[in-house]
Amino acid sequence: MTTLRGRRDVSVMARQVVGAEEEQFSAYFRTHYNAIVRYVERRVAQREDAAELVADVFRIAWQRFEPANSASRAWLFQVAHNVVLDHYRRHGRQRALIARVADEAATQPLPVPVEPDHPVLLALEHLDEPAREILRLRYWEELSVAEIATVLQLSSGAVRVRLHRARQQLKPILTTGPVRREP
Amino acid sequence: MLDFAQRFAAADPATTPLDAPLSDDALALLDRVMTPRAAQPAAKPPALPRPPRWQLPRLAIAIAIPALILATLAAMGWGWFGLFSRSTGELTATPAPGWAEPSAPAFASEQELVAASDAILVADTIGTGTLELNGLRHWLATVKVVSVGKGDFEPGEILQVTWPAPEDSGLWPAALEMGNRGLLFLTTPGAPGTSADLVDPLEGTYLIDDSYPDPIPEGGSSLDVGAGFLDRLGIRIP
């Protein structure tokens, strides 16, 4: 039978554990906040959307946080990756809906996405999204192959092969000069 | 040589400096997100009541006997089960293996992989194509040997390497893409008219990329050949 004192001890211990996790998460947040902001800024054009997505990343991260996570930034980038993917899907559905409504109404112009102007950004537009993402993770987030494997849920070998392929695809475009793609 | 890191750094669209001190907004966000965590999962539903002990043997027999009969029929290919069995008389050639990534590597060690191979070499791919053999599609790469670790080939020699094409849309191994260099594990001779086959369509090739010191495995569960593997085989890449 659990005594009153026993139940109080367990309750104190539980609060101490929660307190320790909060401290760990707080430190984790402070360490990686700017990196996640930069991650989202690189993938989402609208500033308001970016701020919302960063908040979503850390909201989800806190709900799923375990002390073991605090040793790995790759786990947090994985959360961010999924949040941004969801945003792309919602955005894609919204654009499809707007296109359908605009088509039917024939009055509203479609919102025009911001066009990149740097040669590397223009060149990236010529690749598919998985190739773009793996290059961004490698050269902007500067993640290791093992970290990229965690983010993308691939084996390290698969990451290295995909990186190689993505570079091979990008090289001739950068060398000859990218052409702005027709919408 | 293209410096990707430098090019990407120059094109970085991020505006927040990595080492910027946390803003008041960031600290406010931290307070906002650290709400009490989600509640524990709901209690499991109550287990179904156990049948009385004296009924268990009868229940077991009632399930086991039909199961045994069905298993025997399946093994014999009888009736409906015959629809799903394969008659050895119907196929004239071994079907191509599926390309679903295996749950375990085909080779558990470097030694196994080396022992299974008649030839091990580093080669550059200079041509690609397909081949029909016994009604089955095969992929084919023409390669020029750079260095030999095992087998009766010479640097400079041109070979044709084949392997069964995947049943669904599988990827061409990066090591055997035009212009790429690969470490190849081969059985010889190859399919009729060719020099060699890959010892395994998923695990017979390793991409050689200047960015990495070790050959890169291609299959999802391929053996990672360790550091110095090429040295141990006496393979030198000029």
PDB file of N, CA and C in Angstrom, chain A residues 21-23 25-26 29-30 33-35 37-38 41-42 47 54-55 58-59 61-66 118-121 124 135-136 138-140 145 155-158 160-161 163-165 167-168 170-171 174-175, chain B residues 2 4-5 7-23 25-27 29-30 32-38 171-174 177 180 207-209 211-212 214-220 224:
ATOM      1  N   GLU A  21      13.652  18.464 -17.233  1.00  0.00           N
ATOM      2  CA  GLU A  21      13.362  18.401 -18.679  1.00  0.00           C
ATOM      3  C   GLU A  21      13.119  19.787 -19.225  1.00  0.00           C
ATOM      4  N   GLU A  22      12.425  20.611 -18.463  1.00  0.00           N
ATOM      5  CA  GLU A  22      12.169  21.985 -18.919  1.00  0.00           C
ATOM      6  C   GLU A  22      13.475  22.745 -19.079  1.00  0.00           C
ATOM      7  N   GLU A  23      14.368  22.526 -18.130  1.00  0.00           N
ATOM      8  CA  GLU A  23      15.670  23.209 -18.226  1.00  0.00           C
ATOM      9  C   GLU A  23      16.444  22.716 -19.438  1.00  0.00           C
ATOM     10  N   PHE A  25      15.228  21.420 -22.163  1.00  0.00           N
ATOM     11  CA  PHE A  25      14.609  21.898 -23.406  1.00  0.00           C
ATOM     12  C   PHE A  25      14.915  23.371 -23.618  1.00  0.00           C
ATOM     13  N   SER A  26      14.880  24.119 -22.537  1.00  0.00           N
ATOM     14  CA  SER A  26      15.158  25.548 -22.638  1.00  0.00           C
ATOM     15  C   SER A  26      16.584  25.767 -23.198  1.00  0.00           C
ATOM     16  N   PHE A  29      16.594  24.806 -26.857  1.00  0.00           N
ATOM     17  CA  PHE A  29      15.957  25.872 -27.633  1.00  0.00           C
ATOM     18  C   PHE A  29      16.958  26.982 -27.896  1.00  0.00           C
ATOM     19  N   ARG A  30      17.621  27.444 -26.832  1.00  0.00           N
ATOM     20  CA  ARG A  30      18.547  28.559 -26.969  1.00  0.00           C
ATOM     21  C   ARG A  30      19.708  28.219 -27.901  1.00  0.00           C
ATOM     22  N   TYR A  33      17.842  27.696 -31.752  1.00  0.00           N
ATOM     23  CA  TYR A  33      16.772  28.570 -32.249  1.00  0.00           C
ATOM     24  C   TYR A  33      17.168  29.258 -33.553  1.00  0.00           C
ATOM     25  N   ASN A  34      18.315  29.918 -33.556  1.00  0.00           N
ATOM     26  CA  ASN A  34      18.711  30.661 -34.759  1.00  0.00           C
ATOM     27  C   ASN A  34      18.897  29.737 -35.956  1.00  0.00           C
ATOM     28  N   ALA A  35      19.442  28.540 -35.702  1.00  0.00           N
ATOM     29  CA  ALA A  35      19.653  27.594 -36.806  1.00  0.00           C
ATOM     30  C   ALA A  35      18.320  27.197 -37.435  1.00  0.00           C
ATOM     31  N   VAL A  37      15.517  29.010 -37.317  1.00  0.00           N
ATOM     32  CA  VAL A  37      14.990  30.193 -38.012  1.00  0.00           C
ATOM     33  C   VAL A  37      15.618  30.284 -39.402  1.00  0.00           C
ATOM     34  N   ARG A  38      16.930  30.106 -39.461  1.00  0.00           N
ATOM     35  CA  ARG A  38      17.625  30.170 -40.757  1.00  0.00           C
ATOM     36  C   ARG A  38      17.137  29.059 -41.678  1.00  0.00           C
ATOM     37  N   GLU A  41      13.802  30.192 -42.970  1.00  0.00           N
ATOM     38  CA  GLU A  41      13.958  31.359 -43.860  1.00  0.00           C
ATOM     39  C   GLU A  41      14.439  30.947 -45.246  1.00  0.00           C
ATOM     40  N   ARG A  42      15.242  29.905 -45.288  1.00  0.00           N
ATOM     41  CA  ARG A  42      15.798  29.460 -46.580  1.00  0.00           C
ATOM     42  C   ARG A  42      14.753  28.760 -47.431  1.00  0.00           C
ATOM     43  N   ARG A  47       7.750  36.163 -44.548  1.00  0.00           N
ATOM     44  CA  ARG A  47       8.289  36.301 -43.197  1.00  0.00           C
ATOM     45  C   ARG A  47       7.298  35.849 -42.130  1.00  0.00           C
ATOM     46  N   VAL A  54       8.377  28.387 -37.442  1.00  0.00           N
ATOM     47  CA  VAL A  54       9.379  28.214 -36.378  1.00  0.00           C
ATOM     48  C   VAL A  54       8.673  27.908 -35.059  1.00  0.00           C
ATOM     49  N   ALA A  55       7.590  28.617 -34.794  1.00  0.00           N
ATOM     50  CA  ALA A  55       6.832  28.366 -33.561  1.00  0.00           C
ATOM     51  C   ALA A  55       6.293  26.939 -33.559  1.00  0.00           C
ATOM     52  N   PHE A  58       9.027  24.338 -32.657  1.00  0.00           N
ATOM     53  CA  PHE A  58       9.400  24.210 -31.242  1.00  0.00           C
ATOM     54  C   PHE A  58       8.232  23.736 -30.385  1.00  0.00           C
ATOM     55  N   ARG A  59       7.017  24.035 -30.824  1.00  0.00           N
ATOM     56  CA  ARG A  59       5.850  23.522 -30.108  1.00  0.00           C
ATOM     57  C   ARG A  59       5.849  21.988 -30.180  1.00  0.00           C
ATOM     58  N   ALA A  61       8.412  20.105 -30.987  1.00  0.00           N
ATOM     59  CA  ALA A  61       9.635  19.591 -30.368  1.00  0.00           C
ATOM     60  C   ALA A  61       9.455  19.453 -28.854  1.00  0.00           C
ATOM     61  N   TRP A  62       8.813  20.424 -28.238  1.00  0.00           N
ATOM     62  CA  TRP A  62       8.611  20.351 -26.782  1.00  0.00           C
ATOM     63  C   TRP A  62       7.695  19.178 -26.425  1.00  0.00           C
ATOM     64  N   GLN A  63       6.624  19.006 -27.193  1.00  0.00           N
ATOM     65  CA  GLN A  63       5.692  17.920 -26.896  1.00  0.00           C
ATOM     66  C   GLN A  63       6.370  16.552 -27.008  1.00  0.00           C
ATOM     67  N   ARG A  64       7.337  16.427 -27.918  1.00  0.00           N
ATOM     68  CA  ARG A  64       7.984  15.128 -28.148  1.00  0.00           C
ATOM     69  C   ARG A  64       9.355  15.022 -27.491  1.00  0.00           C
ATOM     70  N   PHE A  65       9.746  16.075 -26.782  1.00  0.00           N
ATOM     71  CA  PHE A  65      11.121  16.127 -26.292  1.00  0.00           C
ATOM     72  C   PHE A  65      11.405  15.052 -25.254  1.00  0.00           C
ATOM     73  N   GLU A  66      12.547  14.399 -25.415  1.00  0.00           N
ATOM     74  CA  GLU A  66      13.073  13.502 -24.392  1.00  0.00           C
ATOM     75  C   GLU A  66      14.517  13.904 -24.173  1.00  0.00           C
ATOM     76  N   HIS A 118      19.494  34.886 -57.692  1.00  0.00           N
ATOM     77  CA  HIS A 118      20.886  34.457 -57.622  1.00  0.00           C
ATOM     78  C   HIS A 118      21.068  33.224 -58.490  1.00  0.00           C
ATOM     79  N   PRO A 119      22.218  33.135 -59.209  1.00  0.00           N
ATOM     80  CA  PRO A 119      22.428  31.979 -60.102  1.00  0.00           C
ATOM     81  C   PRO A 119      22.256  30.619 -59.409  1.00  0.00           C
ATOM     82  N   VAL A 120      22.722  30.509 -58.167  1.00  0.00           N
ATOM     83  CA  VAL A 120      22.594  29.212 -57.474  1.00  0.00           C
ATOM     84  C   VAL A 120      21.120  28.923 -57.201  1.00  0.00           C
ATOM     85  N   LEU A 121      20.377  29.940 -56.786  1.00  0.00           N
ATOM     86  CA  LEU A 121      18.956  29.732 -56.506  1.00  0.00           C
ATOM     87  C   LEU A 121      18.201  29.415 -57.793  1.00  0.00           C
ATOM     88  N   LEU A 124      19.005  25.853 -58.705  1.00  0.00           N
ATOM     89  CA  LEU A 124      18.285  24.892 -57.850  1.00  0.00           C
ATOM     90  C   LEU A 124      16.868  24.656 -58.355  1.00  0.00           C
ATOM     91  N   LEU A 135      20.893  19.190 -50.986  1.00  0.00           N
ATOM     92  CA  LEU A 135      21.965  20.174 -51.173  1.00  0.00           C
ATOM     93  C   LEU A 135      21.860  21.286 -50.131  1.00  0.00           C
ATOM     94  N   ARG A 136      20.626  21.715 -49.844  1.00  0.00           N
ATOM     95  CA  ARG A 136      20.448  22.767 -48.834  1.00  0.00           C
ATOM     96  C   ARG A 136      20.938  22.282 -47.467  1.00  0.00           C
ATOM     97  N   ARG A 138      23.120  20.074 -46.836  1.00  0.00           N
ATOM     98  CA  ARG A 138      24.578  19.898 -46.828  1.00  0.00           C
ATOM     99  C   ARG A 138      25.294  21.237 -46.820  1.00  0.00           C
ATOM    100  N   TYR A 139      24.882  22.151 -47.639  1.00  0.00           N
ATOM    101  CA  TYR A 139      25.679  23.368 -47.826  1.00  0.00           C
ATOM    102  C   TYR A 139      25.167  24.588 -47.062  1.00  0.00           C
ATOM    103  N   TRP A 140      23.901  24.620 -46.702  1.00  0.00           N
ATOM    104  CA  TRP A 140      23.430  25.732 -45.886  1.00  0.00           C
ATOM    105  C   TRP A 140      23.350  25.353 -44.416  1.00  0.00           C
ATOM    106  N   VAL A 145      26.656  13.867 -43.177  1.00  0.00           N
ATOM    107  CA  VAL A 145      25.900  12.827 -43.884  1.00  0.00           C
ATOM    108  C   VAL A 145      25.006  12.065 -42.907  1.00  0.00           C
ATOM    109  N   SER A 155      19.381   5.873 -45.293  1.00  0.00           N
ATOM    110  CA  SER A 155      20.674   5.350 -44.844  1.00  0.00           C
ATOM    111  C   SER A 155      21.767   6.350 -45.242  1.00  0.00           C
ATOM    112  N   SER A 156      22.913   6.274 -44.571  1.00  0.00           N
ATOM    113  CA  SER A 156      24.019   7.175 -44.920  1.00  0.00           C
ATOM    114  C   SER A 156      24.485   6.956 -46.348  1.00  0.00           C
ATOM    115  N   GLY A 157      24.500   5.698 -46.767  1.00  0.00           N
ATOM    116  CA  GLY A 157      24.893   5.404 -48.144  1.00  0.00           C
ATOM    117  C   GLY A 157      23.961   6.076 -49.137  1.00  0.00           C
ATOM    118  N   ALA A 158      22.668   5.994 -48.880  1.00  0.00           N
ATOM    119  CA  ALA A 158      21.688   6.615 -49.781  1.00  0.00           C
ATOM    120  C   ALA A 158      21.878   8.134 -49.826  1.00  0.00           C
ATOM    121  N   ARG A 160      24.712   9.783 -49.374  1.00  0.00           N
ATOM    122  CA  ARG A 160      25.917  10.092 -50.147  1.00  0.00           C
ATOM    123  C   ARG A 160      25.659   9.951 -51.648  1.00  0.00           C
ATOM    124  N   VAL A 161      24.923   8.898 -52.011  1.00  0.00           N
ATOM    125  CA  VAL A 161      24.628   8.714 -53.437  1.00  0.00           C
ATOM    126  C   VAL A 161      23.751   9.856 -53.946  1.00  0.00           C
ATOM    127  N   LEU A 163      23.481  12.861 -52.753  1.00  0.00           N
ATOM    128  CA  LEU A 163      24.275  14.100 -52.788  1.00  0.00           C
ATOM    129  C   LEU A 163      25.104  14.129 -54.062  1.00  0.00           C
ATOM    130  N   HIS A 164      25.719  13.004 -54.339  1.00  0.00           N
ATOM    131  CA  HIS A 164      26.540  12.905 -55.537  1.00  0.00           C
ATOM    132  C   HIS A 164      25.708  13.220 -56.772  1.00  0.00           C
ATOM    133  N   ARG A 165      24.527  12.603 -56.852  1.00  0.00           N
ATOM    134  CA  ARG A 165      23.655  12.808 -58.028  1.00  0.00           C
ATOM    135  C   ARG A 165      23.218  14.269 -58.114  1.00  0.00           C
ATOM    136  N   ARG A 167      24.702  16.914 -56.997  1.00  0.00           N
ATOM    137  CA  ARG A 167      25.830  17.750 -57.431  1.00  0.00           C
ATOM    138  C   ARG A 167      26.073  17.592 -58.931  1.00  0.00           C
ATOM    139  N   GLN A 168      25.993  16.335 -59.392  1.00  0.00           N
ATOM    140  CA  GLN A 168      26.190  16.069 -60.818  1.00  0.00           C
ATOM    141  C   GLN A 168      25.143  16.800 -61.654  1.00  0.00           C
ATOM    142  N   LEU A 170      23.570  19.586 -60.761  1.00  0.00           N
ATOM    143  CA  LEU A 170      23.714  21.034 -60.600  1.00  0.00           C
ATOM    144  C   LEU A 170      24.932  21.572 -61.348  1.00  0.00           C
ATOM    145  N   LYS A 171      25.991  20.769 -61.405  1.00  0.00           N
ATOM    146  CA  LYS A 171      27.267  21.241 -61.954  1.00  0.00           C
ATOM    147  C   LYS A 171      27.125  21.844 -63.351  1.00  0.00           C
ATOM    148  N   LEU A 174      25.261  25.225 -63.295  1.00  0.00           N
ATOM    149  CA  LEU A 174      26.045  26.334 -62.753  1.00  0.00           C
ATOM    150  C   LEU A 174      27.173  26.735 -63.700  1.00  0.00           C
ATOM    151  N   THR A 175      27.705  25.749 -64.399  1.00  0.00           N
ATOM    152  CA  THR A 175      28.843  26.027 -65.283  1.00  0.00           C
ATOM    153  C   THR A 175      28.396  26.829 -66.510  1.00  0.00           C
TER     154      THR A 175
ATOM    155  N   LEU B   2      34.391  23.067 -59.263  1.00  0.00           N
ATOM    156  CA  LEU B   2      33.303  23.860 -58.703  1.00  0.00           C
ATOM    157  C   LEU B   2      33.314  23.761 -57.179  1.00  0.00           C
ATOM    158  N   PHE B   4      31.186  24.040 -54.329  1.00  0.00           N
ATOM    159  CA  PHE B   4      29.770  24.130 -54.000  1.00  0.00           C
ATOM    160  C   PHE B   4      29.557  24.921 -52.717  1.00  0.00           C
ATOM    161  N   ALA B   5      30.395  24.657 -51.717  1.00  0.00           N
ATOM    162  CA  ALA B   5      30.213  25.330 -50.426  1.00  0.00           C
ATOM    163  C   ALA B   5      30.271  26.842 -50.590  1.00  0.00           C
ATOM    164  N   ARG B   7      29.830  28.596 -53.393  1.00  0.00           N
ATOM    165  CA  ARG B   7      28.714  29.089 -54.215  1.00  0.00           C
ATOM    166  C   ARG B   7      27.433  29.183 -53.399  1.00  0.00           C
ATOM    167  N   PHE B   8      27.178  28.153 -52.581  1.00  0.00           N
ATOM    168  CA  PHE B   8      25.964  28.153 -51.776  1.00  0.00           C
ATOM    169  C   PHE B   8      26.009  29.242 -50.712  1.00  0.00           C
ATOM    170  N   ALA B   9      27.176  29.423 -50.111  1.00  0.00           N
ATOM    171  CA  ALA B   9      27.302  30.447 -49.071  1.00  0.00           C
ATOM    172  C   ALA B   9      26.947  31.824 -49.646  1.00  0.00           C
ATOM    173  N   ALA B  10      27.392  32.066 -50.877  1.00  0.00           N
ATOM    174  CA  ALA B  10      27.145  33.368 -51.511  1.00  0.00           C
ATOM    175  C   ALA B  10      25.661  33.564 -51.837  1.00  0.00           C
ATOM    176  N   ALA B  11      24.911  32.454 -51.923  1.00  0.00           N
ATOM    177  CA  ALA B  11      23.506  32.541 -52.338  1.00  0.00           C
ATOM    178  C   ALA B  11      22.545  32.358 -51.179  1.00  0.00           C
ATOM    179  N   ASP B  12      23.064  32.306 -49.970  1.00  0.00           N
ATOM    180  CA  ASP B  12      22.232  31.965 -48.811  1.00  0.00           C
ATOM    181  C   ASP B  12      21.147  33.010 -48.578  1.00  0.00           C
ATOM    182  N   PRO B  13      19.867  32.607 -48.647  1.00  0.00           N
ATOM    183  CA  PRO B  13      18.800  33.583 -48.437  1.00  0.00           C
ATOM    184  C   PRO B  13      18.469  33.854 -46.962  1.00  0.00           C
ATOM    185  N   ALA B  14      19.087  33.135 -46.051  1.00  0.00           N
ATOM    186  CA  ALA B  14      18.781  33.351 -44.632  1.00  0.00           C
ATOM    187  C   ALA B  14      19.260  34.740 -44.216  1.00  0.00           C
ATOM    188  N   THR B  15      18.454  35.424 -43.395  1.00  0.00           N
ATOM    189  CA  THR B  15      18.808  36.779 -42.973  1.00  0.00           C
ATOM    190  C   THR B  15      19.217  36.845 -41.502  1.00  0.00           C
ATOM    191  N   THR B  16      18.782  35.877 -40.707  1.00  0.00           N
ATOM    192  CA  THR B  16      19.123  35.892 -39.272  1.00  0.00           C
ATOM    193  C   THR B  16      20.523  35.337 -39.079  1.00  0.00           C
ATOM    194  N   PRO B  17      21.419  36.097 -38.442  1.00  0.00           N
ATOM    195  CA  PRO B  17      22.768  35.562 -38.193  1.00  0.00           C
ATOM    196  C   PRO B  17      22.694  34.393 -37.223  1.00  0.00           C
ATOM    197  N   LEU B  18      23.562  33.404 -37.457  1.00  0.00           N
ATOM    198  CA  LEU B  18      23.548  32.202 -36.622  1.00  0.00           C
ATOM    199  C   LEU B  18      23.889  32.520 -35.168  1.00  0.00           C
ATOM    200  N   ASP B  19      24.751  33.511 -34.973  1.00  0.00           N
ATOM    201  CA  ASP B  19      25.200  33.799 -33.604  1.00  0.00           C
ATOM    202  C   ASP B  19      24.497  35.015 -33.006  1.00  0.00           C
ATOM    203  N   ALA B  20      23.362  35.385 -33.574  1.00  0.00           N
ATOM    204  CA  ALA B  20      22.635  36.538 -33.034  1.00  0.00           C
ATOM    205  C   ALA B  20      22.097  36.203 -31.645  1.00  0.00           C
ATOM    206  N   PRO B  21      22.100  37.156 -30.714  1.00  0.00           N
ATOM    207  CA  PRO B  21      21.498  36.895 -29.403  1.00  0.00           C
ATOM    208  C   PRO B  21      19.991  36.703 -29.571  1.00  0.00           C
ATOM    209  N   LEU B  22      19.418  35.897 -28.688  1.00  0.00           N
ATOM    210  CA  LEU B  22      17.980  35.631 -28.809  1.00  0.00           C
ATOM    211  C   LEU B  22      17.182  36.898 -28.556  1.00  0.00           C
ATOM    212  N   SER B  23      16.227  37.134 -29.439  1.00  0.00           N
ATOM    213  CA  SER B  23      15.394  38.332 -29.330  1.00  0.00           C
ATOM    214  C   SER B  23      14.344  38.121 -28.239  1.00  0.00           C
ATOM    215  N   ASP B  25      11.247  38.324 -28.795  1.00  0.00           N
ATOM    216  CA  ASP B  25      10.226  37.464 -29.428  1.00  0.00           C
ATOM    217  C   ASP B  25      10.584  35.990 -29.251  1.00  0.00           C
ATOM    218  N   ALA B  26      11.863  35.684 -29.396  1.00  0.00           N
ATOM    219  CA  ALA B  26      12.303  34.280 -29.266  1.00  0.00           C
ATOM    220  C   ALA B  26      12.057  33.796 -27.839  1.00  0.00           C
ATOM    221  N   LEU B  27      12.403  34.628 -26.862  1.00  0.00           N
ATOM    222  CA  LEU B  27      12.218  34.229 -25.464  1.00  0.00           C
ATOM    223  C   LEU B  27      10.735  34.108 -25.131  1.00  0.00           C
ATOM    224  N   LEU B  29       8.502  33.223 -27.266  1.00  0.00           N
ATOM    225  CA  LEU B  29       8.092  31.968 -27.908  1.00  0.00           C
ATOM    226  C   LEU B  29       8.403  30.786 -26.997  1.00  0.00           C
ATOM    227  N   LEU B  30       9.575  30.811 -26.391  1.00  0.00           N
ATOM    228  CA  LEU B  30       9.960  29.714 -25.500  1.00  0.00           C
ATOM    229  C   LEU B  30       8.948  29.561 -24.372  1.00  0.00           C
ATOM    230  N   ARG B  32       5.849  30.502 -24.460  1.00  0.00           N
ATOM    231  CA  ARG B  32       4.553  30.080 -25.026  1.00  0.00           C
ATOM    232  C   ARG B  32       4.518  28.596 -25.329  1.00  0.00           C
ATOM    233  N   VAL B  33       5.634  28.047 -25.872  1.00  0.00           N
ATOM    234  CA  VAL B  33       5.587  26.642 -26.314  1.00  0.00           C
ATOM    235  C   VAL B  33       5.679  25.665 -25.152  1.00  0.00           C
ATOM    236  N   MET B  34       6.273  26.099 -24.032  1.00  0.00           N
ATOM    237  CA  MET B  34       6.482  25.141 -22.950  1.00  0.00           C
ATOM    238  C   MET B  34       5.250  25.030 -22.080  1.00  0.00           C
ATOM    239  N   THR B  35       4.150  24.605 -22.711  1.00  0.00           N
ATOM    240  CA  THR B  35       2.915  24.351 -21.981  1.00  0.00           C
ATOM    241  C   THR B  35       3.011  22.959 -21.375  1.00  0.00           C
ATOM    242  N   PRO B  36       2.105  22.627 -20.426  1.00  0.00           N
ATOM    243  CA  PRO B  36       2.130  21.264 -19.890  1.00  0.00           C
ATOM    244  C   PRO B  36       2.036  20.265 -21.026  1.00  0.00           C
ATOM    245  N   ARG B  37       2.794  19.146 -20.893  1.00  0.00           N
ATOM    246  CA  ARG B  37       2.872  18.193 -21.981  1.00  0.00           C
ATOM    247  C   ARG B  37       1.560  17.458 -22.146  1.00  0.00           C
ATOM    248  N   ALA B  38       1.372  16.791 -23.294  1.00  0.00           N
ATOM    249  CA  ALA B  38       0.162  16.037 -23.582  1.00  0.00           C
ATOM    250  C   ALA B  38      -0.033  14.968 -22.522  1.00  0.00           C
ATOM    251  N   LEU B 171      16.356   2.261 -59.289  1.00  0.00           N
ATOM    252  CA  LEU B 171      17.354   3.225 -59.727  1.00  0.00           C
ATOM    253  C   LEU B 171      18.531   2.508 -60.363  1.00  0.00           C
ATOM    254  N   TRP B 172      19.044   3.124 -61.404  1.00  0.00           N
ATOM    255  CA  TRP B 172      20.295   2.667 -61.998  1.00  0.00           C
ATOM    256  C   TRP B 172      21.387   2.966 -60.976  1.00  0.00           C
ATOM    257  N   PRO B 173      22.262   2.004 -60.687  1.00  0.00           N
ATOM    258  CA  PRO B 173      23.306   2.283 -59.685  1.00  0.00           C
ATOM    259  C   PRO B 173      24.160   3.484 -60.082  1.00  0.00           C
ATOM    260  N   ALA B 174      24.386   4.372 -59.149  1.00  0.00           N
ATOM    261  CA  ALA B 174      25.173   5.577 -59.438  1.00  0.00           C
ATOM    262  C   ALA B 174      26.576   5.213 -59.917  1.00  0.00           C
ATOM    263  N   GLU B 177      26.594   4.858 -63.660  1.00  0.00           N
ATOM    264  CA  GLU B 177      26.070   5.930 -64.519  1.00  0.00           C
ATOM    265  C   GLU B 177      27.211   6.458 -65.373  1.00  0.00           C
ATOM    266  N   ASN B 180      30.709   8.024 -64.347  1.00  0.00           N
ATOM    267  CA  ASN B 180      31.030   7.777 -62.934  1.00  0.00           C
ATOM    268  C   ASN B 180      32.026   6.656 -62.776  1.00  0.00           C
ATOM    269  N   LEU B 207      29.860   3.398 -55.242  1.00  0.00           N
ATOM    270  CA  LEU B 207      30.252   4.615 -55.955  1.00  0.00           C
ATOM    271  C   LEU B 207      31.565   5.142 -55.392  1.00  0.00           C
ATOM    272  N   ILE B 208      32.439   5.586 -56.261  1.00  0.00           N
ATOM    273  CA  ILE B 208      33.682   6.213 -55.811  1.00  0.00           C
ATOM    274  C   ILE B 208      33.572   7.704 -56.125  1.00  0.00           C
ATOM    275  N   ASP B 209      33.613   8.475 -55.075  1.00  0.00           N
ATOM    276  CA  ASP B 209      33.411   9.927 -55.177  1.00  0.00           C
ATOM    277  C   ASP B 209      34.561  10.584 -54.438  1.00  0.00           C
ATOM    278  N   SER B 211      34.740  13.150 -52.880  1.00  0.00           N
ATOM    279  CA  SER B 211      34.397  13.832 -51.627  1.00  0.00           C
ATOM    280  C   SER B 211      34.519  12.918 -50.411  1.00  0.00           C
ATOM    281  N   TYR B 212      34.550  11.615 -50.666  1.00  0.00           N
ATOM    282  CA  TYR B 212      34.542  10.686 -49.536  1.00  0.00           C
ATOM    283  C   TYR B 212      35.719   9.726 -49.656  1.00  0.00           C
ATOM    284  N   ASP B 214      35.908   6.644 -48.565  1.00  0.00           N
ATOM    285  CA  ASP B 214      35.538   5.234 -48.724  1.00  0.00           C
ATOM    286  C   ASP B 214      34.519   5.074 -49.835  1.00  0.00           C
ATOM    287  N   PRO B 215      34.524   3.906 -50.471  1.00  0.00           N
ATOM    288  CA  PRO B 215      33.490   3.630 -51.475  1.00  0.00           C
ATOM    289  C   PRO B 215      32.101   3.717 -50.846  1.00  0.00           C
ATOM    290  N   ILE B 216      31.126   4.216 -51.608  1.00  0.00           N
ATOM    291  CA  ILE B 216      29.793   4.477 -51.068  1.00  0.00           C
ATOM    292  C   ILE B 216      28.855   3.343 -51.450  1.00  0.00           C
ATOM    293  N   PRO B 217      28.257   2.654 -50.458  1.00  0.00           N
ATOM    294  CA  PRO B 217      27.322   1.579 -50.795  1.00  0.00           C
ATOM    295  C   PRO B 217      26.048   2.151 -51.396  1.00  0.00           C
ATOM    296  N   GLU B 218      25.415   1.406 -52.265  1.00  0.00           N
ATOM    297  CA  GLU B 218      24.243   1.925 -52.971  1.00  0.00           C
ATOM    298  C   GLU B 218      22.936   1.413 -52.394  1.00  0.00           C
ATOM    299  N   GLY B 219      22.864   0.144 -52.052  1.00  0.00           N
ATOM    300  CA  GLY B 219      21.623  -0.425 -51.525  1.00  0.00           C
ATOM    301  C   GLY B 219      21.375   0.070 -50.108  1.00  0.00           C
ATOM    302  N   GLY B 220      20.126   0.019 -49.692  1.00  0.00           N
ATOM    303  CA  GLY B 220      19.775   0.520 -48.374  1.00  0.00           C
ATOM    304  C   GLY B 220      20.435  -0.233 -47.248  1.00  0.00           C
ATOM    305  N   ASP B 224      28.909  -1.790 -45.509  1.00  0.00           N
ATOM    306  CA  ASP B 224      29.782  -0.623 -45.578  1.00  0.00           C
ATOM    307  C   ASP B 224      31.212  -1.134 -45.608  1.00  0.00           C
TER     308      ASP B 224
END
